[in-house]
Amino acid sequence: MSNVFMGMPTLPVFGDGNLHIEEPFPAAAHRELGNTQMRANLRHATHTIRDKRLKVVAELPDWEELRDAGSATKNQVMANLPALLEEFETNFTARGGVIHWARDAQEANQIVADLIREQDTTEVVKVKSMATQEIGLNEYLEEQGISAFETDLAELIVQLGHDKPSHILVPAIHKNRTEVRDIFLAEMPNVDPNLTDEPRLLAMAAREHLRRKFLSAKVAISGANFALADSGTLAVVESEGNGRMCLTLPETLITVMGIEKLLPSKDDLEVFMQLLPRSSTGERMNPYTSLWTGVTEGDGPQNVHLVMLDNGRTAALADKYGRTALNCIRCSACMNVCPVYERTGGHAYGSTYPGPIGAILTPLLTGIKSEENSSLPYASSLCGACYDACPVKINIPEILVHLRGEDVDSKRGEKKLPSQMDLMMKGAQWAFSSGKHLGLLEKGLPLGKLAAGRDKKIKRLPGIAAGWTQSRDIPAPPAQSFRDWWKKDHEPVAPVNEQEKLTK
């Protein structure tokens, strides 16, 4: 067994890169709510995808059993991750691949840049990859004088539009086809000036643009959906065929993958190849599934590298409540059913990972104290729709509550004066600790009626409570409390003694 450094020092090392949000979620969400076009685009896209998902999921009588199997497999991986990583490394290198271990985004970016320079090129083509977005690889390569061309259609739209992805699966979900046409006309070289917004013509324009890149590129960069420990095999699933081109045509292939992507064996693919396509695109199977094991002489890339990325994953693994967030297979099902995501969009989350999974994964990778990331666990109504949709049964609401507790605990020693929330909680503690205390407060109900005015609605509250009345009114309190009403309308019944019962 080889000695492998897996980015796991004595103390937890949190992640960096495009994980640290600069603006609190409530402020970003409030701004994005004003983008009516984005909200319309999102509603149409998310409802379409989730309706398709519901239809194909309903076809499988054992869907819940598949979810259980997927959850159990990923839990097994997390429980045995060090051993599985060593097994995978042994099998991958035995078949001609080279593994590089990266503790954080900086190390990963440096490794990739050095590998590209070895091939004496300044251009690379890329398969859609959340890991490379997480570490900010494109931006880093640009600083090094290397151009990275996205080949996934949605990623290409985002790149040409100088935008950021807003969805794990469909990065340009916030754009409609007219906006895509305008981006192509403005940014794509040699495009037909008469291009319309017909989807077929947009796809043809992108295909013509990318074909030249595929045929000339010496180096390709990919992510990976799965890595099989028992054989050293990597897998990428996609819908357009661009991944297949990147994985087979260039001489050098560099894959960047989080260490949590492992599966114990090829047999586990039987479960995940049913879970992933149905949960992501609402399809029974992916149009393209590519698997490669090391180097095959005379066939495909002859220089095969894999960058195994930690970047906060071992810190997340150390959290006994939050570690199941690492089970995520990046299907985006949770985002497509989330009422918060549907209204605010992905940009409001400020991280590579938006939506419900991002609200837990991002602060787990960076630590709850990182910049404004402590606001993310509150980006939820805790309705539970994400948990019901997740193909590997990640209990996102439970982890959100856990992280909210972590946030509160982390700030206990920072405050010299109690906050409004602290005072409110202390007041509630006093009120509900005794029936007499609650009765005293209820005597103030008439004051609430005065505050409501003639229309019997309280429209504005002060301080922290103002957040409640920003979007709703509070009806005037009743003239008397339930306890008072019960006391007046229900005379106490005198107890009947046993002698009277026997006499009757």
Short mmCIF file of C-alpha atoms in Angstrom, two decimals:
data_model
loop_
_atom_site.label_atom_id
_atom_site.label_comp_id
_atom_site.label_asym_id
_atom_site.label_seq_id
_atom_site.Cartn_x
_atom_site.Cartn_y
_atom_site.Cartn_z
CA MET A 1 0.00 0.00 0.00
CA SER A 2 1.46 3.36 -1.01
CA ASN A 3 1.75 6.36 1.25
CA VAL A 4 -0.70 8.86 -0.17
CA PHE A 5 -1.12 12.41 1.05
CA MET A 6 -4.82 13.12 0.65
CA GLY A 7 -4.94 16.73 1.72
CA MET A 8 -5.87 15.82 5.29
CA PRO A 9 -3.62 17.66 7.76
CA THR A 10 -4.15 17.49 11.51
CA LEU A 11 -6.44 20.52 11.63
CA PRO A 12 -9.36 20.96 9.18
CA VAL A 13 -8.38 22.98 6.11
CA PHE A 14 -11.33 24.81 4.63
CA GLY A 15 -11.87 25.42 0.94
CA ASP A 16 -11.15 28.49 -1.16
CA GLY A 17 -11.90 29.63 -4.70
CA ASN A 18 -15.41 30.53 -5.86
CA LEU A 19 -16.98 29.44 -2.57
CA HIS A 20 -16.83 32.62 -0.48
CA ILE A 21 -19.82 34.86 -1.04
CA GLU A 22 -19.26 38.60 -0.77
CA GLU A 23 -22.85 39.70 -0.16
CA PRO A 24 -25.30 38.30 2.41
CA PHE A 25 -27.96 36.13 0.80
CA PRO A 26 -30.93 38.33 1.89
CA ALA A 27 -29.41 41.40 0.20
CA ALA A 28 -28.54 39.50 -2.98
CA ALA A 29 -31.95 37.82 -3.08
CA HIS A 30 -33.74 41.15 -2.68
CA ARG A 31 -31.84 42.52 -5.69
CA GLU A 32 -32.45 39.45 -7.87
CA LEU A 33 -36.18 39.48 -7.11
CA GLY A 34 -36.39 42.64 -9.19
CA ASN A 35 -35.22 40.80 -12.33
CA THR A 36 -38.60 39.81 -13.74
CA GLN A 37 -37.19 38.30 -16.96
CA MET A 38 -34.88 36.02 -14.99
CA ARG A 39 -37.73 34.92 -12.75
CA ALA A 40 -39.93 34.11 -15.74
CA ASN A 41 -37.11 32.13 -17.39
CA LEU A 42 -36.44 30.19 -14.19
CA ARG A 43 -40.05 29.35 -13.53
CA HIS A 44 -40.55 27.98 -17.05
CA ALA A 45 -37.31 25.95 -17.01
CA THR A 46 -37.55 24.49 -13.50
CA HIS A 47 -41.20 23.51 -13.89
CA THR A 48 -40.46 21.83 -17.24
CA ILE A 49 -37.57 19.80 -15.83
CA ARG A 50 -39.33 18.74 -12.64
CA ASP A 51 -42.47 17.70 -14.53
CA LYS A 52 -40.34 15.49 -16.80
CA ARG A 53 -38.62 14.05 -13.73
CA LEU A 54 -41.90 13.15 -12.08
CA LYS A 55 -43.04 11.23 -15.18
CA VAL A 56 -39.91 9.09 -15.57
CA VAL A 57 -39.60 8.47 -11.82
CA ALA A 58 -43.20 7.23 -11.72
CA GLU A 59 -42.26 4.54 -14.26
CA LEU A 60 -40.05 2.75 -11.73
CA PRO A 61 -41.88 0.78 -9.02
CA ASP A 62 -38.62 0.45 -7.07
CA TRP A 63 -37.64 4.14 -7.15
CA GLU A 64 -37.55 4.48 -3.36
CA GLU A 65 -35.46 1.33 -3.10
CA LEU A 66 -33.02 2.80 -5.63
CA ARG A 67 -32.79 5.97 -3.52
CA ASP A 68 -32.09 3.85 -0.44
CA ALA A 69 -29.37 1.94 -2.31
CA GLY A 70 -27.77 5.16 -3.58
CA SER A 71 -27.78 6.68 -0.10
CA ALA A 72 -26.31 3.55 1.48
CA THR A 73 -23.55 3.34 -1.13
CA LYS A 74 -22.49 6.96 -0.68
CA ASN A 75 -22.56 6.60 3.11
CA GLN A 76 -20.30 3.57 2.75
CA VAL A 77 -17.91 5.62 0.60
CA MET A 78 -17.69 8.40 3.17
CA ALA A 79 -17.10 5.90 5.98
CA ASN A 80 -14.24 4.25 4.08
CA LEU A 81 -12.94 7.16 2.02
CA PRO A 82 -9.18 6.92 2.85
CA ALA A 83 -8.99 3.23 1.93
CA LEU A 84 -11.06 3.72 -1.25
CA LEU A 85 -8.85 6.61 -2.35
CA GLU A 86 -5.74 4.45 -2.00
CA GLU A 87 -7.41 1.59 -3.87
CA PHE A 88 -8.43 3.93 -6.68
CA GLU A 89 -4.92 5.43 -6.89
CA THR A 90 -3.35 1.98 -7.16
CA ASN A 91 -5.63 0.91 -10.00
CA PHE A 92 -5.54 4.24 -11.86
CA THR A 93 -1.75 4.48 -11.89
CA ALA A 94 -1.37 0.78 -12.79
CA ARG A 95 -3.18 1.57 -16.04
CA GLY A 96 -0.94 4.47 -17.02
CA GLY A 97 -2.70 7.41 -15.37
CA VAL A 98 -1.01 9.98 -13.16
CA ILE A 99 -2.63 11.26 -9.95
CA HIS A 100 -1.97 14.67 -8.42
CA TRP A 101 -3.29 15.50 -4.94
CA ALA A 102 -4.45 19.08 -4.30
CA ARG A 103 -5.30 20.38 -0.85
CA ASP A 104 -7.00 23.55 -2.10
CA ALA A 105 -7.92 25.60 -5.16
CA GLN A 106 -4.50 27.25 -5.42
CA GLU A 107 -2.66 23.94 -5.57
CA ALA A 108 -5.12 22.47 -8.07
CA ASN A 109 -4.88 25.47 -10.39
CA GLN A 110 -1.09 25.44 -10.27
CA ILE A 111 -0.96 21.72 -11.10
CA VAL A 112 -3.26 22.12 -14.12
CA ALA A 113 -1.38 25.16 -15.45
CA ASP A 114 1.97 23.34 -15.19
CA LEU A 115 0.59 20.29 -17.03
CA ILE A 116 -0.70 22.52 -19.85
CA ARG A 117 2.65 24.28 -20.22
CA GLU A 118 4.36 20.90 -20.56
CA GLN A 119 2.37 20.39 -23.77
CA ASP A 120 3.54 23.72 -25.20
CA THR A 121 0.06 25.12 -25.84
CA THR A 122 -1.96 28.13 -24.76
CA GLU A 123 -5.43 26.77 -25.60
CA VAL A 124 -7.52 24.04 -23.97
CA VAL A 125 -11.06 22.73 -24.43
CA LYS A 126 -13.21 21.93 -21.42
CA VAL A 127 -16.01 19.58 -20.51
CA LYS A 128 -18.59 21.02 -18.09
CA SER A 129 -17.12 20.69 -14.60
CA MET A 130 -18.35 21.99 -11.26
CA ALA A 131 -14.95 21.31 -9.67
CA THR A 132 -13.11 23.61 -12.09
CA GLN A 133 -15.72 26.32 -11.50
CA GLU A 134 -15.26 25.86 -7.76
CA ILE A 135 -11.52 26.49 -7.94
CA GLY A 136 -11.82 29.33 -10.48
CA LEU A 137 -9.67 27.49 -13.03
CA ASN A 138 -10.71 29.51 -16.09
CA GLU A 139 -9.86 32.79 -14.40
CA TYR A 140 -6.52 31.45 -13.18
CA LEU A 141 -5.56 30.12 -16.62
CA GLU A 142 -6.45 33.44 -18.20
CA GLU A 143 -4.03 35.15 -15.81
CA GLN A 144 -1.38 32.67 -16.96
CA GLY A 145 -1.98 33.46 -20.64
CA ILE A 146 -3.94 30.25 -21.33
CA SER A 147 -7.37 30.32 -22.99
CA ALA A 148 -9.93 27.76 -21.81
CA PHE A 149 -12.88 27.20 -24.15
CA GLU A 150 -16.09 25.79 -22.69
CA THR A 151 -17.68 23.23 -25.00
CA ASP A 152 -20.95 22.54 -23.16
CA LEU A 153 -23.59 24.71 -24.88
CA ALA A 154 -24.91 26.30 -21.68
CA GLU A 155 -21.40 26.89 -20.34
CA LEU A 156 -20.44 28.43 -23.69
CA ILE A 157 -23.39 30.82 -23.43
CA VAL A 158 -22.30 31.87 -19.95
CA GLN A 159 -18.68 32.27 -21.03
CA LEU A 160 -19.47 34.32 -24.14
CA GLY A 161 -21.91 36.45 -22.14
CA HIS A 162 -19.23 37.22 -19.50
CA ASP A 163 -21.71 35.86 -16.97
CA LYS A 164 -21.69 33.34 -14.14
CA PRO A 165 -23.53 29.99 -14.02
CA SER A 166 -26.76 30.02 -12.04
CA HIS A 167 -27.66 26.31 -12.00
CA ILE A 168 -25.68 23.12 -11.43
CA LEU A 169 -27.07 21.31 -14.47
CA VAL A 170 -28.20 24.14 -16.77
CA PRO A 171 -25.74 27.01 -16.15
CA ALA A 172 -27.58 29.40 -18.49
CA ILE A 173 -31.05 28.59 -17.17
CA HIS A 174 -31.60 32.30 -16.45
CA LYS A 175 -31.32 33.13 -20.17
CA ASN A 176 -34.02 32.66 -22.81
CA ARG A 177 -33.29 31.86 -26.44
CA THR A 178 -33.59 35.47 -27.61
CA GLU A 179 -30.96 36.50 -25.08
CA VAL A 180 -28.77 33.61 -26.26
CA ARG A 181 -29.10 34.77 -29.88
CA ASP A 182 -28.02 38.28 -28.88
CA ILE A 183 -24.97 36.90 -27.05
CA PHE A 184 -23.92 34.83 -30.08
CA LEU A 185 -24.26 37.79 -32.42
CA ALA A 186 -22.20 40.00 -30.13
CA GLU A 187 -19.48 37.57 -29.05
CA MET A 188 -19.15 34.57 -31.38
CA PRO A 189 -16.59 34.99 -34.21
CA ASN A 190 -17.79 34.49 -37.80
CA VAL A 191 -21.43 33.96 -36.80
CA ASP A 192 -24.15 34.51 -39.40
CA PRO A 193 -25.44 38.09 -38.82
CA ASN A 194 -28.94 36.86 -39.76
CA LEU A 195 -28.98 34.26 -36.98
CA THR A 196 -32.44 33.86 -35.42
CA ASP A 197 -33.44 32.54 -32.01
CA GLU A 198 -34.59 29.16 -33.38
CA PRO A 199 -32.99 26.55 -31.08
CA ARG A 200 -31.81 24.37 -33.98
CA LEU A 201 -29.96 27.26 -35.61
CA LEU A 202 -28.42 28.34 -32.31
CA ALA A 203 -27.12 24.81 -31.76
CA MET A 204 -25.69 24.68 -35.30
CA ALA A 205 -23.89 27.98 -34.78
CA ALA A 206 -22.35 26.69 -31.53
CA ARG A 207 -21.39 23.39 -33.18
CA GLU A 208 -19.58 25.14 -36.04
CA HIS A 209 -17.76 27.42 -33.61
CA LEU A 210 -16.65 24.55 -31.37
CA ARG A 211 -15.71 22.05 -34.09
CA ARG A 212 -12.57 24.02 -34.95
CA LYS A 213 -11.55 23.99 -31.28
CA PHE A 214 -12.08 20.25 -30.92
CA LEU A 215 -9.92 19.43 -33.93
CA SER A 216 -7.02 21.70 -32.98
CA ALA A 217 -6.81 21.29 -29.19
CA LYS A 218 -3.83 19.45 -27.72
CA VAL A 219 -5.23 19.43 -24.17
CA ALA A 220 -8.70 18.85 -22.75
CA ILE A 221 -9.89 19.41 -19.19
CA SER A 222 -12.83 17.52 -17.70
CA GLY A 223 -14.57 16.81 -14.46
CA ALA A 224 -15.95 13.41 -13.49
CA ASN A 225 -19.32 12.20 -12.29
CA PHE A 226 -17.98 8.99 -10.78
CA ALA A 227 -14.68 7.21 -10.09
CA LEU A 228 -14.64 3.44 -9.60
CA ALA A 229 -12.21 2.34 -6.93
CA ASP A 230 -11.99 -1.31 -7.99
CA SER A 231 -10.73 -0.53 -11.52
CA GLY A 232 -9.44 3.04 -11.53
CA THR A 233 -12.12 4.02 -14.05
CA LEU A 234 -13.54 7.54 -14.48
CA ALA A 235 -17.02 8.31 -15.82
CA VAL A 236 -18.62 11.38 -17.39
CA VAL A 237 -22.29 11.55 -18.32
CA GLU A 238 -23.57 14.28 -20.65
CA SER A 239 -26.20 15.10 -23.24
CA GLU A 240 -24.47 16.83 -26.16
CA GLY A 241 -21.48 14.75 -27.21
CA ASN A 242 -19.01 17.54 -26.53
CA GLY A 243 -17.65 15.54 -23.62
CA ARG A 244 -16.95 12.55 -25.86
CA MET A 245 -15.00 14.80 -28.24
CA CYS A 246 -12.90 16.26 -25.42
CA LEU A 247 -12.24 12.88 -23.86
CA THR A 248 -11.04 11.20 -27.07
CA LEU A 249 -9.48 13.71 -29.51
CA PRO A 250 -6.73 15.61 -27.61
CA GLU A 251 -3.38 14.02 -26.81
CA THR A 252 -3.56 15.10 -23.15
CA LEU A 253 -6.54 14.78 -20.80
CA ILE A 254 -6.57 16.46 -17.38
CA THR A 255 -9.45 15.63 -15.05
CA VAL A 256 -10.21 17.63 -11.90
CA MET A 257 -12.39 15.74 -9.42
CA GLY A 258 -13.44 16.07 -5.81
CA ILE A 259 -12.31 13.20 -3.60
CA GLU A 260 -15.93 12.39 -2.70
CA LYS A 261 -16.86 11.19 -6.21
CA LEU A 262 -15.75 7.61 -5.59
CA LEU A 263 -17.90 4.50 -5.87
CA PRO A 264 -16.61 1.16 -4.57
CA SER A 265 -17.11 -0.83 -7.77
CA LYS A 266 -18.54 -0.89 -11.28
CA ASP A 267 -21.60 -2.72 -9.96
CA ASP A 268 -22.66 0.48 -8.18
CA LEU A 269 -23.12 2.23 -11.52
CA GLU A 270 -26.25 0.12 -12.06
CA VAL A 271 -27.97 2.16 -9.34
CA PHE A 272 -26.55 5.58 -10.10
CA MET A 273 -27.11 5.37 -13.85
CA GLN A 274 -30.81 5.08 -13.05
CA LEU A 275 -30.87 7.76 -10.37
CA LEU A 276 -28.84 10.48 -12.10
CA PRO A 277 -30.51 10.94 -15.51
CA ARG A 278 -34.03 10.75 -14.11
CA SER A 279 -33.25 13.25 -11.36
CA SER A 280 -31.27 15.67 -13.51
CA THR A 281 -32.74 15.98 -16.99
CA GLY A 282 -35.86 13.86 -16.58
CA GLU A 283 -34.50 11.24 -19.01
CA ARG A 284 -34.42 7.46 -18.69
CA MET A 285 -30.75 7.41 -19.63
CA ASN A 286 -28.03 9.86 -20.57
CA PRO A 287 -27.39 10.25 -24.31
CA TYR A 288 -23.62 9.98 -23.74
CA THR A 289 -21.88 7.99 -21.02
CA SER A 290 -18.09 7.91 -21.32
CA LEU A 291 -15.85 5.70 -19.19
CA TRP A 292 -12.06 5.53 -19.43
CA THR A 293 -9.44 3.59 -17.54
CA GLY A 294 -5.93 5.00 -17.76
CA VAL A 295 -4.10 4.98 -21.10
CA THR A 296 -4.78 2.73 -24.09
CA GLU A 297 -1.93 2.72 -26.61
CA GLY A 298 -2.99 4.15 -29.96
CA ASP A 299 -6.48 5.04 -28.78
CA GLY A 300 -7.46 8.34 -27.16
CA PRO A 301 -5.30 10.57 -24.96
CA GLN A 302 -1.84 9.23 -24.21
CA ASN A 303 -1.20 11.58 -21.29
CA VAL A 304 -3.92 11.04 -18.70
CA HIS A 305 -3.84 13.05 -15.48
CA LEU A 306 -6.22 13.28 -12.55
CA VAL A 307 -6.20 16.08 -9.97
CA MET A 308 -7.84 14.83 -6.78
CA LEU A 309 -9.27 17.85 -5.00
CA ASP A 310 -9.89 18.27 -1.29
CA ASN A 311 -10.64 22.01 -0.92
CA GLY A 312 -12.62 21.67 2.29
CA ARG A 313 -14.08 18.22 1.70
CA THR A 314 -12.26 16.62 4.61
CA ALA A 315 -13.50 19.47 6.80
CA ALA A 316 -17.06 18.68 5.68
CA LEU A 317 -16.41 14.97 6.26
CA ALA A 318 -15.45 15.76 9.86
CA ASP A 319 -18.90 17.25 10.52
CA LYS A 320 -20.95 14.27 11.71
CA TYR A 321 -24.22 16.02 10.92
CA GLY A 322 -23.28 17.69 7.65
CA ARG A 323 -21.05 15.06 6.04
CA THR A 324 -23.90 13.56 4.01
CA ALA A 325 -23.84 16.72 1.87
CA LEU A 326 -20.79 15.10 0.22
CA ASN A 327 -23.13 12.36 -1.07
CA CYS A 328 -24.44 14.83 -3.65
CA ILE A 329 -24.27 13.60 -7.27
CA ARG A 330 -24.91 17.09 -8.72
CA CYS A 331 -28.27 16.26 -10.29
CA SER A 332 -29.93 19.62 -9.37
CA ALA A 333 -33.28 18.00 -8.47
CA CYS A 334 -33.34 19.96 -5.20
CA MET A 335 -32.98 23.25 -7.06
CA ASN A 336 -35.81 22.52 -9.46
CA VAL A 337 -38.33 22.08 -6.61
CA CYS A 338 -37.07 24.83 -4.30
CA PRO A 339 -39.44 27.83 -3.99
CA VAL A 340 -36.58 30.06 -2.82
CA TYR A 341 -34.29 29.20 -5.75
CA GLU A 342 -37.14 29.58 -8.24
CA ARG A 343 -37.68 33.19 -7.17
CA THR A 344 -34.13 34.37 -6.48
CA GLY A 345 -32.09 32.42 -9.02
CA GLY A 346 -28.63 30.99 -8.60
CA HIS A 347 -26.64 34.23 -8.59
CA ALA A 348 -28.17 35.25 -5.25
CA TYR A 349 -26.25 32.40 -3.56
CA GLY A 350 -22.91 33.91 -4.61
CA SER A 351 -21.14 30.53 -4.76
CA THR A 352 -20.41 27.91 -7.41
CA TYR A 353 -23.07 25.77 -5.72
CA PRO A 354 -26.49 27.47 -5.62
CA GLY A 355 -29.87 26.24 -4.41
CA PRO A 356 -30.58 24.00 -1.42
CA ILE A 357 -27.47 21.88 -1.84
CA GLY A 358 -25.34 25.00 -2.11
CA ALA A 359 -26.87 26.41 1.06
CA ILE A 360 -25.34 23.51 2.99
CA LEU A 361 -22.34 22.45 0.91
CA THR A 362 -20.75 25.89 0.59
CA PRO A 363 -20.58 26.70 4.34
CA LEU A 364 -19.47 23.13 5.07
CA LEU A 365 -16.54 23.49 2.65
CA THR A 366 -15.51 26.95 3.83
CA GLY A 367 -16.55 26.90 7.48
CA ILE A 368 -19.57 28.78 8.79
CA LYS A 369 -17.44 31.82 9.71
CA SER A 370 -16.27 32.48 6.15
CA GLU A 371 -17.20 35.99 4.99
CA GLU A 372 -20.97 36.05 4.38
CA ASN A 373 -21.44 32.28 4.01
CA SER A 374 -23.20 32.12 7.37
CA SER A 375 -26.27 33.64 5.69
CA LEU A 376 -26.72 30.69 3.32
CA PRO A 377 -28.32 28.19 5.76
CA TYR A 378 -31.16 30.68 6.20
CA ALA A 379 -31.94 30.65 2.45
CA SER A 380 -34.74 28.15 2.93
CA SER A 381 -38.30 27.83 4.16
CA LEU A 382 -37.50 24.30 5.41
CA CYS A 383 -40.45 22.98 3.39
CA GLY A 384 -38.62 19.68 2.75
CA ALA A 385 -39.24 19.48 -1.00
CA CYS A 386 -35.49 19.16 -1.59
CA TYR A 387 -35.24 16.11 0.67
CA ASP A 388 -38.15 14.43 -1.11
CA ALA A 389 -36.52 15.02 -4.52
CA CYS A 390 -32.92 14.11 -3.66
CA PRO A 391 -31.98 10.78 -5.31
CA VAL A 392 -29.52 9.92 -2.52
CA LYS A 393 -31.76 11.14 0.32
CA ILE A 394 -29.62 13.97 1.66
CA ASN A 395 -31.67 15.46 4.51
CA ILE A 396 -31.02 19.05 3.50
CA PRO A 397 -33.53 20.65 5.94
CA GLU A 398 -31.92 18.85 8.87
CA ILE A 399 -28.43 20.02 7.86
CA LEU A 400 -29.71 23.57 7.35
CA VAL A 401 -30.99 23.63 10.93
CA HIS A 402 -27.69 22.19 12.15
CA LEU A 403 -25.72 24.90 10.33
CA ARG A 404 -27.99 27.61 11.69
CA GLY A 405 -27.12 26.36 15.14
CA GLU A 406 -23.42 26.40 14.23
CA ASP A 407 -23.80 30.00 13.09
CA VAL A 408 -25.47 31.07 16.33
CA ASP A 409 -22.88 29.24 18.44
CA SER A 410 -20.00 30.79 16.50
CA LYS A 411 -21.21 34.29 17.33
CA ARG A 412 -21.89 33.86 21.03
CA GLY A 413 -18.54 35.21 22.14
CA GLU A 414 -18.43 38.07 19.63
CA LYS A 415 -21.24 40.25 20.98
CA LYS A 416 -20.79 42.62 23.91
CA LEU A 417 -24.42 43.75 23.84
CA PRO A 418 -27.42 41.44 23.25
CA SER A 419 -29.04 41.71 19.81
CA GLN A 420 -32.74 42.25 19.15
CA MET A 421 -33.11 38.53 18.50
CA ASP A 422 -31.42 37.72 21.82
CA LEU A 423 -33.83 40.04 23.66
CA MET A 424 -36.84 38.57 21.84
CA MET A 425 -35.81 35.03 22.72
CA LYS A 426 -35.26 35.98 26.35
CA GLY A 427 -38.70 37.57 26.41
CA ALA A 428 -40.27 34.47 24.90
CA GLN A 429 -38.49 32.31 27.45
CA TRP A 430 -39.93 34.39 30.28
CA ALA A 431 -43.44 34.44 28.78
CA PHE A 432 -43.72 30.71 28.18
CA SER A 433 -42.10 29.66 31.43
CA SER A 434 -45.27 30.35 33.43
CA GLY A 435 -49.00 30.58 32.84
CA LYS A 436 -49.10 33.70 35.00
CA HIS A 437 -46.46 35.37 32.84
CA LEU A 438 -48.41 34.58 29.69
CA GLY A 439 -51.59 35.87 31.27
CA LEU A 440 -49.94 39.21 32.02
CA LEU A 441 -48.89 39.60 28.38
CA GLU A 442 -52.38 38.73 27.15
CA LYS A 443 -53.77 41.66 29.08
CA GLY A 444 -51.98 43.88 26.57
CA LEU A 445 -54.05 42.61 23.62
CA PRO A 446 -56.15 45.81 23.48
CA LEU A 447 -52.98 47.75 22.67
CA GLY A 448 -52.56 45.58 19.59
CA LYS A 449 -56.07 46.53 18.46
CA LEU A 450 -55.15 50.19 18.74
CA ALA A 451 -52.01 49.64 16.64
CA ALA A 452 -54.09 47.94 13.93
CA GLY A 453 -56.29 50.99 13.35
CA ARG A 454 -59.61 51.07 11.55
CA ASP A 455 -58.76 48.49 8.89
CA LYS A 456 -57.83 46.01 11.65
CA LYS A 457 -54.40 45.25 10.18
CA ILE A 458 -50.92 45.85 11.59
CA LYS A 459 -48.90 46.86 8.53
CA ARG A 460 -45.57 47.82 10.06
CA LEU A 461 -43.55 46.54 13.00
CA PRO A 462 -40.33 48.04 14.35
CA GLY A 463 -36.81 46.62 14.47
CA ILE A 464 -36.13 43.03 13.49
CA ALA A 465 -39.87 42.31 13.27
CA ALA A 466 -40.09 44.68 10.27
CA GLY A 467 -38.97 41.80 8.06
CA TRP A 468 -42.27 40.06 8.72
CA THR A 469 -44.45 43.01 7.71
CA GLN A 470 -42.44 43.78 4.55
CA SER A 471 -44.50 41.24 2.63
CA ARG A 472 -47.59 40.60 4.80
CA ASP A 473 -50.03 42.25 7.19
CA ILE A 474 -50.83 41.02 10.68
CA PRO A 475 -54.53 40.89 11.59
CA ALA A 476 -55.60 42.78 14.70
CA PRO A 477 -55.51 40.62 17.84
CA PRO A 478 -58.89 39.54 19.28
CA ALA A 479 -60.58 41.43 22.10
CA GLN A 480 -59.74 38.63 24.50
CA SER A 481 -57.37 35.71 24.56
CA PHE A 482 -58.46 32.11 24.18
CA ARG A 483 -57.61 31.47 27.82
CA ASP A 484 -59.82 34.35 28.98
CA TRP A 485 -62.67 33.24 26.72
CA TRP A 486 -62.48 29.69 28.06
CA LYS A 487 -62.43 30.87 31.64
CA LYS A 488 -65.55 33.05 31.20
CA ASP A 489 -67.61 30.69 29.04
CA HIS A 490 -66.89 27.43 30.84
CA GLU A 491 -67.91 27.32 34.51
CA PRO A 492 -65.75 24.90 36.48
CA VAL A 493 -67.58 21.63 37.18
CA ALA A 494 -67.71 20.70 40.86
CA PRO A 495 -66.26 17.26 41.54
CA VAL A 496 -68.73 14.53 42.42
CA ASN A 497 -67.74 12.54 45.48
CA GLU A 498 -67.97 8.76 45.56
CA GLN A 499 -70.84 8.68 48.15
CA GLU A 500 -73.11 10.73 45.89
CA LYS A 501 -72.34 8.37 43.00
CA LEU A 502 -73.37 5.32 45.05
CA THR A 503 -76.59 7.03 46.24
CA LYS A 504 -77.64 7.76 42.65
#
